[in-house]
């Protein structure tokens, strides 16, 4: 047999072996048991709002799209709930969310800020608040209008500090 034919057969043999090995590996992957979903626990929030508030519904959609689980409630006296949770009138907005640990999230707070807060809650904090309904905040989208606003850290003693400032866009 001529040397170039021998080299060609050798090369074809190597290619076949590599292909069979690759197919074998893929076959093993196909037959592997399904990988379980991430063991990371979703954050659950109880959301208290008026039945008729559309911006609250949009905020809930934003939170859920960011990986939160929600249970929505429509209490007869939303202001009493806010007062009972320690949210004074100057911090109030149209809806209140409460984590399983009892932290409150008042108003149109972006989901990533809530996630960051819950990952490392400051000592003596009861939660966060965005008073009013700033244009451009989650649930309050108004085209290209994005007002500046502050997310306040609410403390057990009734004091607050700016947790994060959201700048105007556009």
mmCIF file of C-alpha atoms in Angstrom:
data_model
loop_
_atom_site.group_PDB
_atom_site.id
_atom_site.type_symbol
_atom_site.label_atom_id
_atom_site.label_comp_id
_atom_site.label_asym_id
_atom_site.label_seq_id
_atom_site.Cartn_x
_atom_site.Cartn_y
_atom_site.Cartn_z
ATOM 1 C CA UNK A 1 0.000 0.000 0.000
ATOM 2 C CA UNK A 2 1.291 3.433 -0.919
ATOM 3 C CA UNK A 3 2.364 5.786 1.888
ATOM 4 C CA UNK A 4 -0.176 8.510 1.054
ATOM 5 C CA UNK A 5 -3.061 5.969 1.144
ATOM 6 C CA UNK A 6 -1.833 4.684 4.504
ATOM 7 C CA UNK A 7 -1.706 8.278 5.871
ATOM 8 C CA UNK A 8 -5.184 8.942 4.504
ATOM 9 C CA UNK A 9 -6.614 5.815 6.195
ATOM 10 C CA UNK A 10 -4.861 6.746 9.433
ATOM 11 C CA UNK A 11 -6.366 10.259 9.275
ATOM 12 C CA UNK A 12 -9.854 8.905 8.518
ATOM 13 C CA UNK A 13 -9.508 6.447 11.429
ATOM 14 C CA UNK A 14 -8.580 9.280 13.806
ATOM 15 C CA UNK A 15 -11.523 11.377 12.605
ATOM 16 C CA UNK A 16 -13.891 8.446 13.099
ATOM 17 C CA UNK A 17 -12.579 7.778 16.595
ATOM 18 C CA UNK A 18 -12.977 11.432 17.572
ATOM 19 C CA UNK A 19 -16.494 11.483 16.104
ATOM 20 C CA UNK A 20 -17.506 8.316 17.949
ATOM 21 C CA UNK A 21 -16.090 9.706 21.181
ATOM 22 C CA UNK A 22 -17.963 12.962 20.682
ATOM 23 C CA UNK A 23 -21.189 11.113 19.950
ATOM 24 C CA UNK A 24 -20.672 8.925 23.009
ATOM 25 C CA UNK A 25 -20.207 11.972 25.233
ATOM 26 C CA UNK A 26 -23.317 13.597 23.774
ATOM 27 C CA UNK A 27 -25.293 10.392 24.192
ATOM 28 C CA UNK A 28 -24.325 10.303 27.864
ATOM 29 C CA UNK A 29 -25.417 13.921 28.237
ATOM 30 C CA UNK A 30 -28.761 13.167 26.627
ATOM 31 C CA UNK A 31 -29.344 10.289 29.046
ATOM 32 C CA UNK A 32 -28.338 12.280 32.116
ATOM 33 C CA UNK A 33 -31.081 13.024 34.637
ATOM 34 C CA UNK A 34 -32.632 16.465 34.321
ATOM 35 C CA UNK A 35 -30.836 19.188 36.212
ATOM 36 C CA UNK A 36 -32.955 20.538 39.038
ATOM 37 C CA UNK A 37 -33.954 24.177 38.946
ATOM 38 C CA UNK A 38 -31.855 26.598 40.910
ATOM 39 C CA UNK A 39 -32.089 26.072 44.635
ATOM 40 C CA UNK A 40 -32.170 29.839 45.120
ATOM 41 C CA UNK A 41 -35.370 30.695 46.941
ATOM 42 C CA UNK A 42 -37.580 33.309 45.298
ATOM 43 C CA UNK A 43 -38.360 36.358 47.377
ATOM 44 C CA UNK A 44 -42.024 36.507 48.338
ATOM 45 C CA UNK A 45 -43.850 39.756 48.951
ATOM 46 C CA UNK A 46 -47.371 40.397 50.185
ATOM 47 C CA UNK A 47 -48.613 43.438 48.273
ATOM 48 C CA UNK A 48 -51.417 45.562 49.681
ATOM 49 C CA UNK A 49 -53.185 47.889 47.243
ATOM 50 C CA UNK A 50 -56.507 49.233 46.061
ATOM 51 C CA UNK A 51 -58.431 46.979 43.658
ATOM 52 C CA UNK A 52 -58.673 49.785 41.112
ATOM 53 C CA UNK A 53 -55.078 51.067 41.040
ATOM 54 C CA UNK A 54 -53.545 50.296 37.643
ATOM 55 C CA UNK A 55 -50.074 51.665 38.465
ATOM 56 C CA UNK A 56 -49.902 49.263 41.425
ATOM 57 C CA UNK A 57 -50.689 46.387 39.063
ATOM 58 C CA UNK A 58 -47.873 47.555 36.757
ATOM 59 C CA UNK A 59 -45.477 47.672 39.740
ATOM 60 C CA UNK A 60 -46.470 44.118 40.689
ATOM 61 C CA UNK A 61 -45.764 43.068 37.075
ATOM 62 C CA UNK A 62 -42.306 44.736 37.332
ATOM 63 C CA UNK A 63 -41.530 42.932 40.593
ATOM 64 C CA UNK A 64 -42.661 39.555 39.239
ATOM 65 C CA UNK A 65 -40.648 40.050 36.029
ATOM 66 C CA UNK A 66 -37.615 40.548 38.300
ATOM 67 C CA UNK A 67 -38.089 37.159 39.971
ATOM 68 C CA UNK A 68 -40.260 37.986 42.981
ATOM 69 C CA UNK A 69 -43.348 36.016 43.938
ATOM 70 C CA UNK A 70 -46.310 38.089 45.044
ATOM 71 C CA UNK A 71 -49.585 37.651 46.853
ATOM 72 C CA UNK A 72 -51.843 40.637 46.243
ATOM 73 C CA UNK A 73 -54.321 41.769 48.907
ATOM 74 C CA UNK A 74 -56.993 44.478 48.842
ATOM 75 C CA UNK A 75 -57.555 45.565 52.446
ATOM 76 C CA UNK A 76 -60.598 47.622 53.390
ATOM 77 C CA UNK A 77 -58.391 50.159 55.194
ATOM 78 C CA UNK A 78 -55.030 50.519 53.435
ATOM 79 C CA UNK A 79 -54.045 53.597 55.476
ATOM 80 C CA UNK A 80 -54.459 51.672 58.741
ATOM 81 C CA UNK A 81 -52.215 48.904 57.407
ATOM 82 C CA UNK A 82 -49.554 51.478 56.513
ATOM 83 C CA UNK A 83 -49.794 53.060 59.961
ATOM 84 C CA UNK A 84 -49.637 49.638 61.661
ATOM 85 C CA UNK A 85 -46.451 48.854 59.679
ATOM 86 C CA UNK A 86 -44.805 52.105 60.838
ATOM 87 C CA UNK A 87 -45.062 54.033 57.563
ATOM 88 C CA UNK A 88 -45.803 57.633 58.441
ATOM 89 C CA UNK A 89 -47.942 59.685 56.039
ATOM 90 C CA UNK A 90 -44.999 61.630 54.582
ATOM 91 C CA UNK A 91 -43.553 58.374 53.133
ATOM 92 C CA UNK A 92 -46.796 56.881 51.849
ATOM 93 C CA UNK A 93 -47.656 55.976 48.294
ATOM 94 C CA UNK A 94 -50.390 53.885 46.680
ATOM 95 C CA UNK A 95 -49.244 50.373 47.670
ATOM 96 C CA UNK A 96 -47.286 48.608 50.395
ATOM 97 C CA UNK A 97 -45.326 45.366 50.049
ATOM 98 C CA UNK A 98 -44.185 43.289 53.021
ATOM 99 C CA UNK A 99 -41.479 40.612 52.966
ATOM 100 C CA UNK A 100 -41.718 37.362 54.930
ATOM 101 C CA UNK A 101 -39.234 38.926 57.393
ATOM 102 C CA UNK A 102 -41.590 41.880 57.951
ATOM 103 C CA UNK A 103 -39.688 44.525 55.980
ATOM 104 C CA UNK A 104 -41.923 47.073 54.263
ATOM 105 C CA UNK A 105 -41.527 48.464 50.759
ATOM 106 C CA UNK A 106 -43.738 51.461 50.221
ATOM 107 C CA UNK A 107 -44.442 52.748 46.735
ATOM 108 C CA UNK A 108 -42.744 52.434 43.371
ATOM 109 C CA UNK A 109 -39.340 51.064 44.439
ATOM 110 C CA UNK A 110 -37.278 49.401 41.679
ATOM 111 C CA UNK A 111 -36.926 45.628 42.145
ATOM 112 C CA UNK A 112 -33.116 45.656 42.127
ATOM 113 C CA UNK A 113 -33.066 48.070 45.076
ATOM 114 C CA UNK A 114 -35.393 45.807 47.077
ATOM 115 C CA UNK A 115 -33.188 42.815 46.250
ATOM 116 C CA UNK A 116 -30.083 44.681 47.395
ATOM 117 C CA UNK A 117 -31.795 45.778 50.620
ATOM 118 C CA UNK A 118 -32.972 42.246 51.436
ATOM 119 C CA UNK A 119 -29.516 40.811 50.771
ATOM 120 C CA UNK A 120 -28.101 43.034 53.506
ATOM 121 C CA UNK A 121 -30.769 44.812 55.579
ATOM 122 C CA UNK A 122 -29.339 47.711 57.579
ATOM 123 C CA UNK A 123 -29.646 47.453 61.378
ATOM 124 C CA UNK A 124 -32.813 49.036 62.822
ATOM 125 C CA UNK A 125 -34.446 49.369 59.402
ATOM 126 C CA UNK A 126 -38.120 48.653 58.811
ATOM 127 C CA UNK A 127 -37.815 49.001 55.031
ATOM 128 C CA UNK A 128 -37.760 51.388 52.096
ATOM 129 C CA UNK A 129 -40.147 53.988 50.705
ATOM 130 C CA UNK A 130 -40.662 56.048 47.584
ATOM 131 C CA UNK A 131 -43.250 58.658 48.597
ATOM 132 C CA UNK A 132 -45.814 59.734 46.050
ATOM 133 C CA UNK A 133 -45.772 58.425 42.509
ATOM 134 C CA UNK A 134 -42.703 59.713 40.609
ATOM 135 C CA UNK A 135 -42.955 59.641 36.822
ATOM 136 C CA UNK A 136 -40.686 57.022 35.296
ATOM 137 C CA UNK A 137 -40.527 54.835 38.401
ATOM 138 C CA UNK A 138 -41.606 51.179 37.952
ATOM 139 C CA UNK A 139 -45.357 51.178 37.360
ATOM 140 C CA UNK A 140 -45.391 54.914 36.637
ATOM 141 C CA UNK A 141 -43.892 54.822 33.153
ATOM 142 C CA UNK A 142 -44.763 57.939 31.166
ATOM 143 C CA UNK A 143 -42.934 57.653 27.875
ATOM 144 C CA UNK A 144 -39.591 59.407 28.068
ATOM 145 C CA UNK A 145 -40.430 61.317 31.273
ATOM 146 C CA UNK A 146 -38.328 60.188 34.252
ATOM 147 C CA UNK A 147 -38.402 62.383 37.348
ATOM 148 C CA UNK A 148 -35.643 62.396 39.959
ATOM 149 C CA UNK A 149 -36.622 60.795 43.231
ATOM 150 C CA UNK A 150 -35.191 59.366 46.424
ATOM 151 C CA UNK A 151 -35.637 55.905 47.886
ATOM 152 C CA UNK A 152 -35.724 56.410 51.650
ATOM 153 C CA UNK A 153 -34.476 53.968 54.264
ATOM 154 C CA UNK A 154 -37.060 53.899 57.053
ATOM 155 C CA UNK A 155 -35.809 53.192 60.562
ATOM 156 C CA UNK A 156 -37.568 51.793 63.628
ATOM 157 C CA UNK A 157 -37.150 55.111 65.481
ATOM 158 C CA UNK A 158 -39.113 56.964 62.755
ATOM 159 C CA UNK A 159 -36.047 58.544 61.153
ATOM 160 C CA UNK A 160 -35.026 58.182 57.533
ATOM 161 C CA UNK A 161 -31.998 58.511 55.292
ATOM 162 C CA UNK A 162 -31.660 58.474 51.544
ATOM 163 C CA UNK A 163 -30.914 54.872 50.624
ATOM 164 C CA UNK A 164 -30.526 55.654 46.915
ATOM 165 C CA UNK A 165 -31.099 58.650 44.668
ATOM 166 C CA UNK A 166 -32.629 57.967 41.262
ATOM 167 C CA UNK A 167 -31.600 60.606 38.734
ATOM 168 C CA UNK A 168 -33.793 61.986 35.979
ATOM 169 C CA UNK A 169 -33.361 60.358 32.589
ATOM 170 C CA UNK A 170 -33.786 61.743 29.161
#
